[in-house]
Amino acid sequence: MAKIVPFRGLRYSSKRIADLAQVTAPPYDVISPALQEELHQRHEHNIVRLLLGRISPEDTDEDNRYTRAAALLRQWRLDGTLCRDPEPSIYLYDQEYAAEDGQVLTRNGLIALARIEEFSTGLVKPHEKTLSDPKADRLALLKACQANLSPVFSLYSDPCCVLEVLAKKEKDRQPEVEVKDDDGVWHRLWRCTDENLIGKAQALLDNKPLVLADGHHRYEAAIAYRDYMRQLHPDFTGKELFNYVLMCLSNMEDKGMRIFPAHRVVSGLAGFDPAAFLGRLADYFDIESLAFDPRDGEQILALRARLSDLGSCRHTLALYTGDGRIHYLCLRDEGVMDEFFDAKTPKVLRTLDISILHCLLLERLLGIASDDSERLRYIRRIDEALGLVEGQGAQLAFLVNPTRMSEVRDVANAGEKMPQKSTYFYPKILSGMVINPIE
């Protein structure tokens, strides 16, 4: 099953970088253009310069964001900005954060190298669809840098929480890394060389299949890079580092594990008539419309609670069109979803709230594909989604309940994939905590 091994991580030197908050960054795929520029300006050694370098009109095959990232990585290693740990290690990784209800939680993780597996084996299971362009982008960066710059995030199931108990003693000491990110999340990293603990972690995970949570494009790029390197080295043994990928593994039964929703905001619809659209929705949904002020924090809290309450017994979404009313949409008949899938598709995928949103509302009624980046945006915070409609020209905000962990597991176990951005695992794994040089 999941095969993990310790490795000699590459980390920022505390002697060269006094404040790691200045050089770490979120994963590349949640960095907006504005944040990308801010991180570039924040520090000359910020990891974004490797993860997501600037693009120039003068770029060539010999000089581009990937070659510049590779050159910077070499330079930072030579000048001591990045130093490789002396012994193979696994890294215990905690993230302390505030949930949407204000509760302070800690999600436990373990960073190691995981053997790359084909999806067809069922040992590593994706749960979301991917796009070709991001995969090509990450593969180009991987080929240039020959390093995993940030970990893929995966889940395993262990109701007994064995690793959490085993790691508790190791975490009694001061962590090697402790940094607070821009969202107020505390990230703590302990380097562990204890062979006994490493062996127990390997034994536990050896019996566990993994579900990819975040980093689908990076994992598929790692598969392509492994195959590319195997062609260059036909005498490979399987133990070379290109057969492994940097991975953060967390227990889906961890008390600190949460999935946040990813709301959808629509704009650019020519001649859109909100009243006519609500009339079409009435063919499929029972609609409850209530007066609503999107600037009132108490009303936003009530919206979230009402959406959750309705969603506990029926497939429910909320819609805001800027008309001073919030519309709760409760699907009348699950059977309407059958025509979007073949008969073999499991019910859990056909009737996901996100499947209903994408297939029925976005594609059929609005003619918007899930990859239509000009008209469709994915937004984590309800207040931000509402604000885009209220004052920034968007036309619709579809608000959703978070996908359940059981749904993620069941879809992955069935060998199926959810629509893009069906889940928002929070907090995000911080880039710049540890790098895996593929040597």
Coordinates of C-alpha atoms in Angstrom, one line a residue:
M1 CA 0.0 0.0 0.0
A2 CA 1.4 3.4 0.9
K3 CA 5.2 3.2 0.9
I4 CA 6.9 6.1 2.7
V5 CA 10.6 6.7 3.3
P6 CA 12.6 9.4 5.2
F7 CA 14.7 11.9 3.2
R8 CA 17.3 14.6 3.7
G9 CA 15.1 17.7 3.4
L10 CA 16.2 21.0 2.0
R11 CA 15.2 23.9 4.3
Y12 CA 15.8 27.6 4.8
S13 CA 18.8 28.3 7.0
S14 CA 17.8 30.1 10.2
K15 CA 21.2 31.9 10.1
R16 CA 20.3 33.4 6.7
I17 CA 16.6 33.9 7.2
A18 CA 15.5 35.3 10.6
D19 CA 11.8 35.4 9.9
L20 CA 10.5 32.4 7.8
A21 CA 7.1 34.2 7.4
Q22 CA 8.9 36.4 4.9
V23 CA 9.9 33.5 2.6
T24 CA 7.1 31.0 2.8
A25 CA 4.0 31.0 0.7
P26 CA 0.7 29.2 0.0
P27 CA 0.6 26.5 -2.7
Y28 CA 1.0 27.9 -6.2
D29 CA -2.6 27.2 -7.2
V30 CA -4.2 29.5 -4.6
I31 CA -1.8 32.4 -5.3
S32 CA -3.6 35.2 -7.1
P33 CA -1.7 37.5 -9.5
A34 CA -1.8 40.3 -6.8
L35 CA -0.5 37.9 -4.1
Q36 CA 2.2 36.6 -6.5
E37 CA 3.5 40.2 -6.9
E38 CA 3.3 40.9 -3.2
L39 CA 5.3 37.8 -2.3
H40 CA 7.9 38.7 -4.9
Q41 CA 8.3 42.1 -3.2
R42 CA 8.2 40.7 0.3
H43 CA 11.6 39.1 0.2
E44 CA 14.2 38.3 -2.4
H45 CA 14.3 34.7 -1.2
N46 CA 10.5 34.1 -1.0
I47 CA 9.7 30.6 -2.3
V48 CA 7.2 32.1 -4.8
R49 CA 10.2 32.9 -6.9
L50 CA 10.7 29.2 -7.4
L51 CA 7.0 28.1 -7.3
L52 CA 5.5 30.8 -9.5
G53 CA 8.1 33.0 -11.1
R54 CA 7.2 36.0 -13.2
I55 CA 6.5 35.6 -16.9
S56 CA 8.2 38.0 -19.3
P57 CA 7.3 38.9 -22.9
E58 CA 11.0 38.3 -23.7
D59 CA 10.9 34.7 -22.4
T60 CA 12.6 32.1 -24.6
D61 CA 13.2 28.3 -24.4
E62 CA 16.5 29.1 -22.7
D63 CA 15.4 31.9 -20.4
N64 CA 11.9 31.5 -18.8
R65 CA 10.2 31.2 -15.4
Y66 CA 11.4 27.5 -15.1
T67 CA 15.0 28.1 -16.0
R68 CA 15.2 31.1 -13.7
A69 CA 13.7 29.0 -10.9
A70 CA 16.3 26.3 -11.4
A71 CA 19.1 28.9 -11.4
L72 CA 17.8 30.5 -8.2
L73 CA 17.5 27.1 -6.5
R74 CA 21.1 26.3 -7.4
Q75 CA 22.2 29.8 -6.2
W76 CA 20.3 29.5 -2.9
R77 CA 21.9 26.2 -2.2
L78 CA 25.4 27.4 -3.0
D79 CA 25.1 30.6 -0.8
G80 CA 23.6 28.7 2.1
T81 CA 20.1 30.2 2.0
L82 CA 18.9 26.6 1.7
C83 CA 20.7 23.8 3.5
R84 CA 20.1 20.1 3.3
D85 CA 19.5 18.2 6.6
P86 CA 22.4 15.8 7.4
E87 CA 20.3 12.7 8.1
P88 CA 17.3 11.1 6.5
S89 CA 14.2 12.3 8.4
I90 CA 10.5 12.4 8.5
Y91 CA 8.9 15.7 9.5
L92 CA 6.0 16.0 11.9
Y93 CA 3.8 19.0 10.8
D94 CA 1.1 20.7 12.8
Q95 CA -1.2 23.4 11.7
E96 CA -3.2 25.4 14.3
Y97 CA -6.1 27.4 12.9
A98 CA -9.5 28.8 13.6
A99 CA -12.4 27.0 12.0
E100 CA -15.3 29.0 10.5
D101 CA -17.2 28.8 13.8
G102 CA -14.2 30.3 15.6
Q103 CA -13.1 27.0 17.3
V104 CA -9.3 26.6 17.4
L105 CA -8.1 23.3 15.9
T106 CA -4.9 21.6 15.2
R107 CA -4.5 19.3 12.2
N108 CA -1.6 16.8 12.4
G109 CA 0.5 15.7 9.5
L110 CA 3.6 13.9 8.5
I111 CA 5.9 14.9 5.7
A112 CA 7.9 12.1 4.0
L113 CA 8.6 10.7 0.5
A114 CA 5.9 8.5 -0.8
R115 CA 6.4 6.0 -3.6
I116 CA 4.6 7.1 -6.8
E117 CA 1.8 4.8 -7.7
E118 CA -0.4 4.6 -10.8
F119 CA -4.0 5.5 -10.1
S120 CA -5.1 2.2 -11.6
T121 CA -3.5 0.3 -8.7
G122 CA -5.9 1.9 -6.2
L123 CA -3.1 2.6 -3.8
V124 CA -3.3 6.3 -4.4
K125 CA -6.8 7.6 -5.3
P126 CA -7.6 11.0 -6.8
H127 CA -10.9 12.6 -6.0
E128 CA -11.0 15.6 -8.3
K129 CA -10.6 16.1 -12.1
T130 CA -7.5 17.8 -13.4
L131 CA -6.7 20.1 -16.3
S132 CA -3.9 19.6 -18.9
D133 CA -2.3 23.0 -18.7
P134 CA -1.5 23.0 -14.9
K135 CA 0.0 19.5 -15.3
A136 CA 2.2 20.7 -18.1
D137 CA 3.3 23.7 -16.1
R138 CA 4.2 21.7 -13.0
L139 CA 6.1 19.1 -15.1
A140 CA 8.1 21.8 -16.8
L141 CA 9.1 23.2 -13.3
L142 CA 9.9 19.7 -12.0
K143 CA 12.2 19.0 -15.0
A144 CA 14.0 22.3 -14.6
C145 CA 14.5 22.3 -10.8
Q146 CA 14.7 18.5 -10.2
A147 CA 13.0 19.0 -6.9
N148 CA 9.6 18.8 -5.2
L149 CA 9.2 22.4 -4.1
S150 CA 6.0 21.7 -2.0
P151 CA 4.3 18.6 -0.8
V152 CA 1.3 16.9 -2.2
F153 CA -1.4 16.6 0.5
S154 CA -3.0 13.1 1.0
L155 CA -5.3 11.4 3.5
Y156 CA -5.4 8.0 5.1
S157 CA -7.9 6.5 7.4
D158 CA -7.0 5.5 11.0
P159 CA -9.8 5.7 13.5
C160 CA -7.4 4.8 16.3
C161 CA -5.1 7.8 15.6
V162 CA -2.0 5.7 16.2
L163 CA 0.5 8.2 14.6
E164 CA -0.9 11.1 16.5
V165 CA -0.3 9.2 19.8
L166 CA 3.2 8.0 18.7
A167 CA 4.3 11.5 17.7
K168 CA 3.1 13.2 20.9
K169 CA 6.4 12.7 22.8
E170 CA 8.4 14.0 19.8
K171 CA 6.4 17.2 19.9
D172 CA 7.2 17.9 23.5
R173 CA 10.4 19.7 22.3
Q174 CA 10.7 23.0 20.5
P175 CA 9.9 22.6 16.8
E176 CA 12.6 23.3 14.2
V177 CA 10.2 25.6 12.4
E178 CA 7.4 27.7 13.8
V179 CA 5.8 30.3 11.5
K180 CA 2.5 32.2 11.4
D181 CA 1.1 32.7 7.9
D182 CA -1.0 35.6 6.4
D183 CA -4.2 33.9 7.5
G184 CA -3.1 33.6 11.1
V185 CA -2.4 29.9 10.9
W186 CA 0.5 28.6 13.0
H187 CA 2.7 26.0 11.1
R188 CA 5.1 23.9 13.2
L189 CA 7.6 21.4 11.9
W190 CA 9.6 18.8 13.9
R191 CA 12.5 16.9 12.2
C192 CA 12.4 13.3 13.4
T193 CA 15.3 10.9 12.9
D194 CA 14.1 8.3 15.5
E195 CA 14.3 5.0 13.6
N196 CA 11.7 3.4 15.9
L197 CA 9.1 6.1 15.2
I198 CA 9.9 6.1 11.5
G199 CA 9.5 2.3 11.4
K200 CA 6.2 2.4 13.1
A201 CA 4.9 5.1 10.8
Q202 CA 6.0 3.1 7.8
A203 CA 4.4 -0.1 9.2
L204 CA 1.1 1.8 9.8
L205 CA 0.9 3.4 6.4
D206 CA 2.0 0.3 4.6
N207 CA -1.6 -1.0 5.2
K208 CA -3.3 2.2 4.1
P209 CA -4.5 3.4 0.7
L210 CA -4.2 7.2 0.2
V211 CA -6.7 9.7 -1.1
L212 CA -5.3 12.8 -2.7
A213 CA -6.7 15.9 -1.0
D214 CA -4.6 18.7 -2.6
G215 CA -2.0 18.6 -5.3
H216 CA -3.6 16.4 -8.0
H217 CA -1.7 18.3 -10.8
R218 CA 1.6 18.0 -9.0
Y219 CA 1.1 14.3 -8.4
E220 CA 0.3 13.6 -12.0
A221 CA 3.3 15.7 -13.0
A222 CA 5.4 13.5 -10.6
I223 CA 4.1 10.4 -12.4
A224 CA 5.1 11.9 -15.8
Y225 CA 8.5 13.0 -14.4
R226 CA 9.1 9.5 -13.1
D227 CA 8.3 8.0 -16.5
Y228 CA 10.5 10.5 -18.2
M229 CA 13.4 9.7 -15.9
R230 CA 12.9 6.0 -16.3
Q231 CA 13.3 6.4 -20.1
L232 CA 16.6 8.3 -19.5
H233 CA 17.7 5.6 -17.1
P234 CA 16.4 2.2 -18.4
D235 CA 18.5 0.4 -15.7
F236 CA 16.5 2.0 -12.9
T237 CA 15.9 -0.1 -9.8
G238 CA 12.8 1.7 -8.4
K239 CA 14.8 3.1 -5.4
E240 CA 15.9 6.3 -7.2
L241 CA 14.3 9.5 -5.8
F242 CA 12.5 10.2 -9.0
N243 CA 10.3 7.2 -8.1
Y244 CA 9.0 9.1 -5.0
V245 CA 7.2 12.4 -4.4
L246 CA 7.2 14.8 -1.5
M247 CA 3.9 14.2 0.5
C248 CA 2.2 15.5 3.6
L249 CA -0.1 12.7 5.0
S250 CA -2.9 13.4 7.4
N251 CA -5.5 11.1 9.1
M252 CA -9.0 11.9 7.8
E253 CA -10.3 10.9 11.3
D254 CA -8.1 13.6 12.9
K255 CA -10.2 15.9 15.1
G256 CA -8.5 18.9 13.4
M257 CA -9.5 17.8 9.9
R258 CA -12.0 20.1 8.1
I259 CA -13.2 20.6 4.6
F260 CA -14.3 24.2 3.8
P261 CA -16.7 25.0 0.9
A262 CA -15.6 26.6 -2.4
H263 CA -18.4 28.9 -3.5
R264 CA -19.0 29.9 -7.2
V265 CA -19.3 33.4 -8.5
V266 CA -20.6 34.1 -12.0
S267 CA -20.2 37.2 -14.2
G268 CA -20.2 38.2 -17.8
L269 CA -23.6 36.8 -18.7
A270 CA -25.1 38.8 -21.6
G271 CA -28.7 39.9 -21.1
F272 CA -29.0 38.1 -17.8
D273 CA -32.4 38.4 -16.1
P274 CA -32.4 37.2 -12.5
A275 CA -36.2 36.9 -12.3
A276 CA -36.4 34.8 -15.4
F277 CA -33.5 32.6 -14.1
L278 CA -35.4 32.0 -10.8
G279 CA -38.4 31.0 -12.8
R280 CA -36.4 28.3 -14.6
L281 CA -35.0 27.2 -11.2
A282 CA -38.5 26.6 -10.0
D283 CA -38.8 23.7 -12.4
Y284 CA -36.2 21.7 -10.4
F285 CA -36.0 23.3 -6.9
D286 CA -38.2 24.3 -4.0
I287 CA -37.2 27.9 -3.5
E288 CA -37.2 29.8 -0.2
S289 CA -36.5 33.5 -0.6
L290 CA -35.7 35.7 2.4
A291 CA -34.8 39.4 2.8
F292 CA -31.0 39.6 3.1
D293 CA -28.3 42.3 3.6
P294 CA -24.9 40.9 2.5
R295 CA -23.1 43.6 4.6
D296 CA -24.6 42.4 7.9
G297 CA -22.3 39.9 9.6
E298 CA -25.1 38.5 11.7
Q299 CA -27.2 37.7 8.6
I300 CA -24.2 36.0 7.0
L301 CA -23.9 33.8 10.1
A302 CA -27.6 33.0 9.9
L303 CA -27.2 32.2 6.2
R304 CA -24.5 29.7 6.9
A305 CA -26.5 28.1 9.6
R306 CA -29.7 27.9 7.5
L307 CA -27.8 26.5 4.6
S308 CA -26.3 23.8 6.8
D309 CA -29.6 23.0 8.4
L310 CA -31.4 22.6 5.1
G311 CA -28.5 20.6 3.7
S312 CA -28.6 18.0 6.5
C313 CA -31.7 16.5 4.9
R314 CA -31.9 17.8 1.3
H315 CA -29.5 18.8 -1.4
T316 CA -29.5 22.6 -0.9
L317 CA -27.6 25.5 -2.3
A318 CA -28.0 29.3 -1.7
L319 CA -28.2 31.9 -4.5
Y320 CA -27.6 35.6 -4.3
T321 CA -28.3 37.8 -7.3
G322 CA -27.9 41.3 -5.7
D323 CA -31.6 41.8 -5.3
G324 CA -31.6 42.1 -1.5
R325 CA -32.9 38.5 -1.0
I326 CA -31.1 35.2 -0.4
H327 CA -32.7 32.2 -2.3
Y328 CA -32.3 28.7 -0.8
L329 CA -32.6 26.1 -3.5
C330 CA -33.7 22.6 -2.4
L331 CA -33.5 20.0 -5.1
R332 CA -37.0 18.4 -5.6
D333 CA -36.0 15.1 -7.3
E334 CA -32.6 13.5 -7.3
G335 CA -33.6 11.5 -10.4
V336 CA -33.0 14.6 -12.5
M337 CA -29.3 14.0 -12.1
D338 CA -29.4 10.6 -13.8
E339 CA -29.4 12.0 -17.3
F340 CA -26.0 13.7 -16.7
F341 CA -24.2 10.4 -15.9
D342 CA -24.1 6.9 -17.2
A343 CA -25.9 4.1 -15.3
K344 CA -22.6 2.8 -13.8
T345 CA -21.8 6.2 -12.0
P346 CA -22.3 5.8 -8.3
K347 CA -25.1 7.7 -6.6
V348 CA -22.7 9.5 -4.3
L349 CA -21.2 11.3 -7.3
R350 CA -24.4 11.9 -9.2
T351 CA -26.0 13.6 -6.2
L352 CA -23.2 15.7 -4.8
D353 CA -24.2 19.2 -4.2
I354 CA -21.3 20.3 -6.4
S355 CA -22.4 17.9 -9.2
I356 CA -25.9 19.4 -9.0
L357 CA -24.4 22.9 -9.2
H358 CA -22.1 22.2 -12.1
C359 CA -24.2 19.9 -14.2
L360 CA -27.7 21.3 -13.7
L361 CA -27.2 25.0 -12.8
L362 CA -24.0 26.1 -14.5
E363 CA -23.8 23.9 -17.6
R364 CA -27.5 23.3 -18.5
L365 CA -29.2 26.5 -17.3
L366 CA -26.4 29.0 -17.7
G367 CA -24.1 27.3 -20.4
I368 CA -21.0 27.7 -18.3
A369 CA -18.3 25.0 -18.2
S370 CA -16.3 24.4 -15.1
D371 CA -13.1 25.6 -16.7
D372 CA -14.6 28.9 -17.9
S373 CA -12.2 31.1 -16.0
E374 CA -13.6 34.3 -17.6
R375 CA -17.1 33.9 -16.2
L376 CA -16.6 31.5 -13.3
R377 CA -14.6 32.1 -10.1
Y378 CA -14.1 29.9 -7.1
I379 CA -14.3 31.8 -3.8
R380 CA -13.7 30.4 -0.2
R381 CA -15.3 33.0 1.9
I382 CA -19.1 33.7 1.8
D383 CA -18.6 37.4 2.5
E384 CA -16.2 37.7 -0.3
A385 CA -18.5 35.9 -2.7
L386 CA -21.4 38.1 -1.7
G387 CA -19.3 41.3 -2.0
L388 CA -18.3 40.5 -5.6
V389 CA -22.0 40.5 -6.5
E390 CA -23.0 43.4 -4.3
G391 CA -20.3 45.9 -5.4
Q392 CA -17.9 44.5 -8.0
G393 CA -20.0 43.6 -11.0
A394 CA -20.6 39.9 -10.6
Q395 CA -24.1 38.7 -11.3
L396 CA -24.6 35.5 -9.3
A397 CA -23.1 33.9 -6.1
F398 CA -23.8 30.2 -5.6
L399 CA -23.1 29.3 -1.9
V400 CA -22.6 25.7 -1.0
N401 CA -22.2 23.5 2.0
P402 CA -18.7 21.8 2.4
T403 CA -18.3 18.4 0.8
R404 CA -18.4 15.7 3.5
M405 CA -15.3 13.6 4.2
S406 CA -17.4 10.5 3.7
E407 CA -18.3 11.7 0.2
V408 CA -14.6 12.3 -0.7
R409 CA -13.7 8.8 0.5
D410 CA -16.7 7.1 -1.2
V411 CA -16.1 8.9 -4.6
A412 CA -12.3 8.0 -4.5
N413 CA -13.0 4.4 -3.5
A414 CA -15.4 4.1 -6.4
G415 CA -12.6 5.2 -8.8
E416 CA -14.6 8.4 -9.7
K417 CA -13.6 12.0 -9.7
M418 CA -15.5 15.1 -8.4
P419 CA -15.7 18.3 -10.4
Q420 CA -12.9 20.7 -9.9
K421 CA -12.8 22.6 -6.6
S422 CA -15.3 20.3 -5.0
T423 CA -13.3 20.5 -1.8
Y424 CA -11.3 23.2 0.0
F425 CA -9.0 21.6 2.5
Y426 CA -8.0 24.2 5.1
P427 CA -5.4 25.2 6.1
K428 CA -3.3 24.9 3.0
I429 CA 0.1 23.2 3.3
L430 CA 2.7 26.0 3.5
S431 CA 5.3 26.0 0.8
G432 CA 8.9 26.6 1.9
M433 CA 8.8 24.5 5.1
V434 CA 10.8 21.7 3.4
I435 CA 11.9 20.8 -0.2
N436 CA 12.9 17.5 -1.6
P437 CA 15.9 17.7 -4.0
I438 CA 15.7 14.8 -6.4
E439 CA 19.3 13.6 -6.4

